[in-house]
Coordinates of C-alpha atoms (C1' of nucleotides) in Angstrom, one line a residue:
Chain B
M1 CA -10.7 27.0 2.2
D2 CA -8.5 28.7 4.6
R3 CA -10.3 28.4 7.9
P4 CA -9.0 25.8 10.3
A5 CA -11.2 23.2 8.5
P6 CA -14.4 22.7 10.6
N7 CA -13.5 19.1 10.7
P8 CA -17.0 17.5 10.5
D9 CA -16.1 14.7 12.9
A10 CA -13.6 16.4 15.1
R11 CA -15.3 15.7 18.5
A12 CA -12.3 15.1 20.6
P13 CA -11.2 11.8 19.3
L14 CA -10.0 10.7 22.7
Q15 CA -13.5 10.9 24.1
D16 CA -14.7 8.8 21.2
L17 CA -12.0 6.3 22.1
E18 CA -13.3 5.9 25.6
A19 CA -16.9 5.5 24.4
R20 CA -16.0 2.9 21.9
C21 CA -13.8 0.9 24.2
R22 CA -16.7 0.8 26.7
E23 CA -19.1 -0.2 24.0
H24 CA -16.9 -3.1 23.0
G25 CA -16.0 -3.9 26.6
I26 CA -12.3 -3.6 25.9
P27 CA -9.8 -1.9 28.1
L28 CA -8.8 1.8 27.5
T29 CA -5.1 1.5 27.7
I30 CA -2.5 4.2 27.7
Q31 CA -1.1 2.8 24.5
R32 CA -4.4 3.1 22.7
R33 CA -4.8 6.7 23.9
A34 CA -1.3 7.6 22.9
V35 CA -1.5 6.1 19.4
L36 CA -4.8 7.7 18.7
A37 CA -3.6 11.0 20.0
A38 CA -0.4 10.9 17.9
L39 CA -2.4 10.1 14.8
A40 CA -5.1 12.6 15.4
S41 CA -2.6 15.4 15.8
R42 CA -1.1 15.2 12.4
E43 CA -2.2 16.2 9.0
D44 CA -0.3 13.7 6.9
H45 CA -0.9 10.0 6.5
P46 CA 1.9 8.3 8.5
T47 CA 3.0 4.8 8.2
A48 CA 2.8 2.5 11.2
D49 CA 6.5 3.1 11.9
Q50 CA 6.1 6.9 11.8
V51 CA 3.3 6.6 14.3
Y52 CA 5.5 4.5 16.4
Q53 CA 8.2 7.1 16.3
A54 CA 5.8 9.8 17.2
V55 CA 4.2 7.9 20.1
Q56 CA 7.6 7.2 21.6
A57 CA 7.9 10.9 22.4
D58 CA 5.1 10.6 24.9
L59 CA 5.4 7.0 25.8
P60 CA 9.0 5.8 25.4
S61 CA 8.1 2.3 26.6
I62 CA 5.7 1.4 23.8
S63 CA 6.9 -1.3 21.5
R64 CA 6.6 -1.5 17.7
A65 CA 4.4 -4.6 18.0
T66 CA 2.0 -2.9 20.2
T67 CA 1.8 0.0 17.8
Y68 CA 0.8 -2.3 15.0
R69 CA -1.7 -4.1 17.2
V70 CA -3.2 -0.9 18.5
L71 CA -3.5 0.5 15.0
D72 CA -5.5 -2.6 14.0
T73 CA -7.7 -2.2 17.0
L74 CA -8.4 1.4 16.2
V75 CA -9.3 0.5 12.7
A76 CA -11.6 -2.2 13.9
L77 CA -13.2 0.4 16.3
G78 CA -13.7 2.7 13.4
L79 CA -11.6 5.5 14.9
V80 CA -8.9 5.3 12.3
V81 CA -8.8 4.2 8.7
R82 CA -6.2 2.6 6.5
V83 CA -5.9 4.8 3.5
S84 CA -5.4 3.8 -0.1
H85 CA -1.9 4.7 -1.1
P86 CA 0.2 3.6 -3.9
D87 CA 3.2 3.0 -1.7
S88 CA 3.9 -0.4 -0.3
V89 CA 3.5 0.4 3.3
A90 CA 0.3 0.8 5.2
R91 CA -0.8 4.3 6.0
Y92 CA -3.2 5.5 8.5
D93 CA -5.6 8.5 9.0
A94 CA -7.6 9.6 12.0
K95 CA -10.0 11.4 9.7
T96 CA -12.7 8.8 9.4
Y97 CA -15.3 10.9 7.6
R98 CA -15.6 10.9 3.9
H99 CA -13.1 13.2 2.2
H100 CA -10.9 13.4 -0.8
H101 CA -7.2 12.9 -1.4
L102 CA -4.6 14.6 -3.6
L103 CA -1.4 12.8 -4.3
C104 CA 1.4 15.2 -5.2
D105 CA 3.3 14.2 -8.3
V106 CA 6.4 15.9 -7.0
C107 CA 6.8 15.2 -3.3
G108 CA 4.5 12.3 -3.0
A109 CA 2.5 13.8 -0.2
M110 CA -1.1 12.8 0.3
V111 CA -3.1 15.8 1.3
D112 CA -6.7 15.8 2.4
I113 CA -9.3 17.8 0.5
E114 CA -12.4 18.7 2.3
P115 CA -15.6 17.8 0.4
A116 CA -16.8 21.4 1.1
N117 CA -14.0 22.6 -1.2
L118 CA -15.3 20.7 -4.2
P119 CA -18.5 20.5 -6.1
D120 CA -20.5 17.6 -4.8
V121 CA -20.0 14.2 -6.3
A122 CA -23.1 12.1 -6.5
L123 CA -23.1 8.4 -5.7
P124 CA -23.0 6.9 -9.1
D125 CA -25.6 4.3 -10.0
L126 CA -24.0 1.1 -11.2
S127 CA -26.9 -1.1 -10.6
A128 CA -27.0 -1.9 -14.3
A129 CA -23.7 -3.7 -13.7
G130 CA -24.9 -5.3 -10.6
I131 CA -22.7 -3.1 -8.4
R132 CA -23.9 -1.5 -5.2
V133 CA -22.1 1.7 -4.4
R134 CA -21.9 2.8 -0.8
E135 CA -19.4 5.7 -0.9
V136 CA -17.4 7.7 -3.4
S137 CA -14.4 9.8 -3.0
L138 CA -12.1 11.6 -5.4
Q139 CA -8.5 10.7 -5.9
L140 CA -6.7 13.6 -7.4
S141 CA -3.2 13.8 -8.8
G142 CA -1.3 17.0 -9.3
L143 CA 0.8 19.4 -7.3
C144 CA 0.3 20.2 -3.7
A145 CA 0.4 23.9 -2.7
R146 CA 4.0 23.8 -1.6
C147 CA 5.3 22.1 -4.8
A148 CA 3.1 24.2 -7.0
L149 CA 4.9 27.3 -5.7
E150 CA 8.3 25.9 -6.7
T151 CA 7.1 24.7 -10.1
P152 CA 6.8 26.9 -13.2
G153 CA 3.8 26.6 -15.5
S154 CA 0.2 27.0 -14.5
A155 CA -1.0 23.5 -15.4
A156 CA 0.2 20.4 -13.8
P157 CA 2.1 18.7 -16.6
G158 CA 2.4 15.0 -15.7
P159 CA 3.6 12.6 -13.1
A160 CA 7.2 12.9 -12.1
D161 CA 9.2 9.8 -12.9
S162 CA 9.0 9.0 -9.2
P163 CA 8.0 11.4 -6.5
R164 CA 10.6 12.1 -3.9
R165 CA 9.4 10.7 -0.7
N166 CA 9.7 13.6 1.7
P167 CA 6.5 15.4 2.0
Chain W
M1 CA -21.7 -1.7 -19.7
D2 CA -21.7 -5.3 -20.9
R3 CA -19.7 -5.2 -24.0
P4 CA -16.1 -6.5 -23.7
A5 CA -15.0 -3.0 -22.7
P6 CA -13.5 -1.3 -25.7
N7 CA -10.4 -0.7 -23.7
P8 CA -9.5 2.9 -24.8
D9 CA -5.8 2.2 -24.7
A10 CA -5.6 -1.5 -25.6
R11 CA -3.2 -1.3 -28.5
A12 CA -1.3 -4.4 -28.1
P13 CA 0.8 -3.6 -25.0
L14 CA 3.7 -5.6 -26.2
Q15 CA 4.1 -3.4 -29.2
D16 CA 4.1 -0.4 -27.0
L17 CA 6.8 -2.0 -24.9
E18 CA 9.1 -2.4 -27.9
A19 CA 8.5 1.2 -28.9
R20 CA 9.2 2.5 -25.4
C21 CA 12.3 0.5 -25.0
R22 CA 13.7 1.8 -28.2
E23 CA 12.8 5.4 -27.2
H24 CA 14.6 5.0 -24.0
G25 CA 17.5 3.0 -25.5
I26 CA 17.0 0.1 -23.1
P27 CA 17.0 -3.6 -24.1
L28 CA 13.8 -5.4 -24.8
T29 CA 14.3 -8.5 -22.7
I30 CA 12.2 -11.6 -22.6
Q31 CA 11.5 -10.9 -18.9
R32 CA 10.1 -7.5 -19.7
R33 CA 7.9 -9.0 -22.3
A34 CA 6.7 -11.7 -20.0
V35 CA 5.9 -9.5 -17.1
L36 CA 4.0 -7.1 -19.1
A37 CA 2.1 -9.8 -20.9
A38 CA 1.2 -11.5 -17.6
L39 CA 0.0 -8.2 -16.2
A40 CA -1.9 -7.2 -19.3
S41 CA -3.8 -10.5 -19.5
R42 CA -5.5 -10.1 -16.1
E43 CA -8.4 -8.1 -14.9
D44 CA -7.4 -7.9 -11.3
H45 CA -4.7 -5.8 -9.6
P46 CA -2.1 -8.4 -8.7
T47 CA 0.7 -8.0 -6.2
A48 CA 4.3 -8.2 -7.4
D49 CA 4.4 -11.8 -6.1
Q50 CA 1.3 -12.7 -7.9
V51 CA 2.8 -11.4 -11.1
Y52 CA 5.9 -13.4 -10.4
Q53 CA 3.8 -16.6 -9.9
A54 CA 2.0 -16.0 -13.2
V55 CA 5.1 -15.2 -15.2
Q56 CA 6.8 -18.4 -13.9
A57 CA 4.3 -20.4 -16.0
D58 CA 5.8 -19.0 -19.2
L59 CA 9.3 -18.3 -18.0
P60 CA 10.2 -20.6 -15.2
S61 CA 13.7 -19.2 -14.9
I62 CA 12.7 -15.7 -13.9
S63 CA 13.6 -14.6 -10.4
R64 CA 11.6 -12.7 -7.9
A65 CA 14.1 -9.9 -7.9
T66 CA 13.8 -9.5 -11.6
T67 CA 10.1 -9.4 -11.4
Y68 CA 10.3 -6.5 -8.9
R69 CA 12.9 -4.7 -11.0
V70 CA 10.9 -5.2 -14.2
L71 CA 7.8 -3.9 -12.6
D72 CA 9.6 -0.8 -11.6
T73 CA 10.9 -0.3 -15.1
L74 CA 7.5 -0.8 -16.6
V75 CA 6.1 1.8 -14.2
A76 CA 8.9 4.2 -15.2
L77 CA 8.1 3.6 -18.9
G78 CA 4.5 4.4 -18.2
L79 CA 3.3 1.0 -19.4
V80 CA 2.1 0.0 -16.0
V81 CA 0.8 1.8 -12.9
R82 CA 1.1 1.1 -9.2
V83 CA -2.4 1.4 -7.9
S84 CA -3.6 3.0 -4.7
H85 CA -4.8 0.2 -2.5
P86 CA -5.4 0.0 1.2
D87 CA -3.5 -3.2 1.6
S88 CA 0.2 -2.9 2.5
V89 CA 1.5 -4.6 -0.6
A90 CA 2.2 -2.9 -3.9
R91 CA -0.4 -3.7 -6.6
Y92 CA 0.0 -3.2 -10.3
D93 CA -2.3 -2.5 -13.2
A94 CA -1.5 -2.5 -17.0
K95 CA -4.5 -0.2 -17.6
T96 CA -2.7 3.1 -17.7
Y97 CA -5.5 5.3 -19.0
R98 CA -7.6 7.1 -16.5
H99 CA -10.4 5.0 -15.0
H100 CA -12.1 4.4 -11.7
H101 CA -11.9 1.8 -9.0
L102 CA -14.4 0.0 -6.8
L103 CA -13.2 -1.7 -3.7
C104 CA -15.6 -4.4 -2.6
D105 CA -16.5 -4.3 1.1
V106 CA -17.0 -8.0 1.1
C107 CA -14.3 -9.7 -0.9
G108 CA -11.8 -6.9 -1.1
A109 CA -11.5 -7.1 -4.8
M110 CA -10.6 -4.0 -6.7
V111 CA -12.6 -3.8 -9.9
D112 CA -12.1 -1.3 -12.7
I113 CA -14.9 1.0 -13.7
E114 CA -14.7 2.5 -17.2
P115 CA -15.2 6.2 -17.2
A116 CA -17.8 5.7 -20.0
N117 CA -20.0 4.0 -17.4
L118 CA -20.2 7.0 -15.2
P119 CA -21.3 10.6 -15.5
D120 CA -18.2 12.7 -16.3
V121 CA -16.2 14.1 -13.4
A122 CA -14.7 17.5 -14.1
L123 CA -11.2 18.4 -13.0
P124 CA -11.9 20.4 -9.9
D125 CA -10.4 23.8 -9.6
L126 CA -8.3 24.1 -6.4
S127 CA -6.2 27.0 -7.5
A128 CA -7.7 29.0 -4.6
A129 CA -5.8 26.6 -2.3
G130 CA -2.7 26.8 -4.5
I131 CA -3.2 23.3 -5.7
R132 CA -2.8 22.3 -9.4
V133 CA -4.9 19.2 -10.3
R134 CA -3.8 17.1 -13.2
E135 CA -6.1 14.2 -13.0
V136 CA -9.1 12.9 -11.1
S137 CA -10.5 9.5 -10.6
L138 CA -13.2 8.1 -8.4
Q139 CA -12.6 5.6 -5.7
L140 CA -15.8 3.8 -4.9
S141 CA -16.6 1.4 -2.1
G142 CA -19.5 -1.0 -2.1
L143 CA -20.3 -4.4 -3.3
C144 CA -18.9 -5.9 -6.5
A145 CA -21.4 -7.7 -8.8
R146 CA -20.5 -11.1 -7.5
C147 CA -20.9 -10.2 -3.8
A148 CA -24.0 -8.1 -4.4
L149 CA -25.7 -11.2 -5.7
E150 CA -25.0 -13.1 -2.6
T151 CA -26.0 -10.2 -0.3
P152 CA -29.5 -9.3 0.6
G153 CA -30.7 -5.7 0.7
S154 CA -30.6 -3.3 -2.1
A155 CA -28.3 -0.7 -0.6
A156 CA -24.8 -1.4 0.3
P157 CA -24.9 -1.2 4.1
G158 CA -21.4 -0.5 5.4
P159 CA -17.9 -1.8 5.3
A160 CA -17.4 -5.3 6.6
D161 CA -15.1 -5.4 9.6
S162 CA -12.4 -6.7 7.3
P163 CA -12.9 -7.9 3.8
R164 CA -12.0 -11.5 3.2
R165 CA -9.1 -11.4 0.9
N166 CA -10.1 -13.8 -1.8
P167 CA -11.5 -12.0 -4.7
Chain P
dA1 C1' 31.9 -4.7 -28.2
dT2 C1' 29.6 -2.7 -24.5
dA3 C1' 26.3 -1.2 -21.8
dC4 C1' 22.5 -3.0 -19.5
dC5 C1' 20.1 -6.9 -17.4
dT6 C1' 19.4 -11.1 -15.0
dG7 C1' 19.9 -14.6 -11.2
dC8 C1' 21.4 -15.7 -7.0
dA9 C1' 22.1 -14.9 -2.3
dA10 C1' 22.1 -11.8 1.4
dA11 C1' 20.3 -7.8 3.5
dA12 C1' 16.8 -4.5 4.7
dA13 C1' 12.3 -3.1 5.6
dC14 C1' 7.7 -4.2 7.1
dT15 C1' 4.4 -7.0 9.8
dT16 C1' 2.8 -10.8 12.6
dT17 C1' 2.9 -14.1 16.4
dG18 C1' 4.0 -16.8 21.0
dC19 C1' 4.5 -16.2 25.6
dA20 C1' 5.3 -14.4 30.3
dA21 C1' 4.5 -10.3 32.9
dT22 C1' 1.6 -6.5 33.5
dT23 C1' -2.5 -3.6 33.5
dC24 C1' -7.4 -2.4 33.3
dG25 C1' -12.0 -2.7 35.1
Chain C
dC1 C1' -9.1 -11.1 40.8
dG2 C1' -9.8 -12.4 35.9
dA3 C1' -9.6 -11.2 31.2
dA4 C1' -7.3 -8.7 28.0
dT5 C1' -3.1 -6.3 26.7
dT6 C1' 1.7 -5.2 26.5
dG7 C1' 6.8 -6.0 25.6
dC8 C1' 10.2 -8.8 24.0
dA9 C1' 12.1 -11.7 20.9
dA10 C1' 11.7 -14.5 17.1
dA11 C1' 9.6 -15.7 12.8
dG12 C1' 7.1 -14.4 8.5
dT13 C1' 6.5 -11.4 4.5
dT14 C1' 7.6 -8.2 1.2
dT15 C1' 11.1 -5.4 -1.2
dT16 C1' 15.9 -3.9 -2.2
dT17 C1' 20.8 -4.5 -3.2
dG18 C1' 25.7 -6.3 -4.6
dC19 C1' 27.9 -8.9 -7.6
dA20 C1' 29.3 -12.3 -11.3
dG21 C1' 27.8 -13.9 -15.5
dG22 C1' 24.7 -13.4 -19.6
dT23 C1' 22.1 -10.8 -23.3
dA24 C1' 20.3 -7.3 -26.4
dT25 C1' 21.6 -3.8 -29.7

DNA sequence: ATACCTGCAAAAACTTTGCAATTCG
DNA sequence: CGAATTGCAAAGTTTTTGCAGGTAT
């Protein structure tokens, strides 16, 4: 739980990018590299615009439109996923393997929880309802480590009226 | 699994609204009633604009801005929740009790799964990581009943490249 | 009576698209 | 070189805000 997270799928993402681009016969552009690199290097779940800001550091010439297009491409290639978030802006994650999420009631941060840190969750059988389940993940609410420190009481009480957005 | 879902928290939502408004000392307006009623009467997880469209049927004079504001109020009152959805538009749900969601790979629909239909999921203990968990729910991906019927194979294969948005 | 809300209109934030120039293989 | 992509600018969506008038308690 403290080790650098043996990221199950952490083969250098940029190598994957090259492979996937070749597979699909599409060009491996500097922009695609840069966006993927920016996204893979962070632990949070940035919005498209936050990715844009980050990429600009390395590649000042990139445009916002390209960032959006590249993000779409990366999602299509399976190198990036759009994550489910209650906010009304798209958020992206370079961790494409199955994992869980905690949404902090206080700061609104979405933090990854490695499946290894939780008892295993079995694929539920909903065939009785005609539903075929492919994948399950947990969505937790509570207090992230940082906010838990600053908050008295040992149980997480309830959702804040609205999380401050500054994780 | 087939009964009309004995909705654990289905006390007439409009009664709750009156109570909550009184508690908070805020007016019970026709618009608040109408938005809550529209939301409570559907099974899907509509966007703010879809709620607006629906409310217009009963209350043609309502404005889009009011719909957005009322939705925020209802969320603050705890009568409605914003749900986590991978789309980049806010979606709302009048089911405020804990339940699970299935996201259909094919049609993109988000369907509710009653906790009663699944083995119980215990609150994980992440105190070792300094995290306090308040609530857990499952996020499933796969095929909804309707799409499962139209799709051959008994296992859910993998995510469609991008779900058609027409659940 | 008064505090809060609504509608309207305008602004802000987020995302997509058309097109010429550029880049990748 | 040819196909695909990028940047720019403009358009499309979604969401928020200011203000004057209206409404619930």
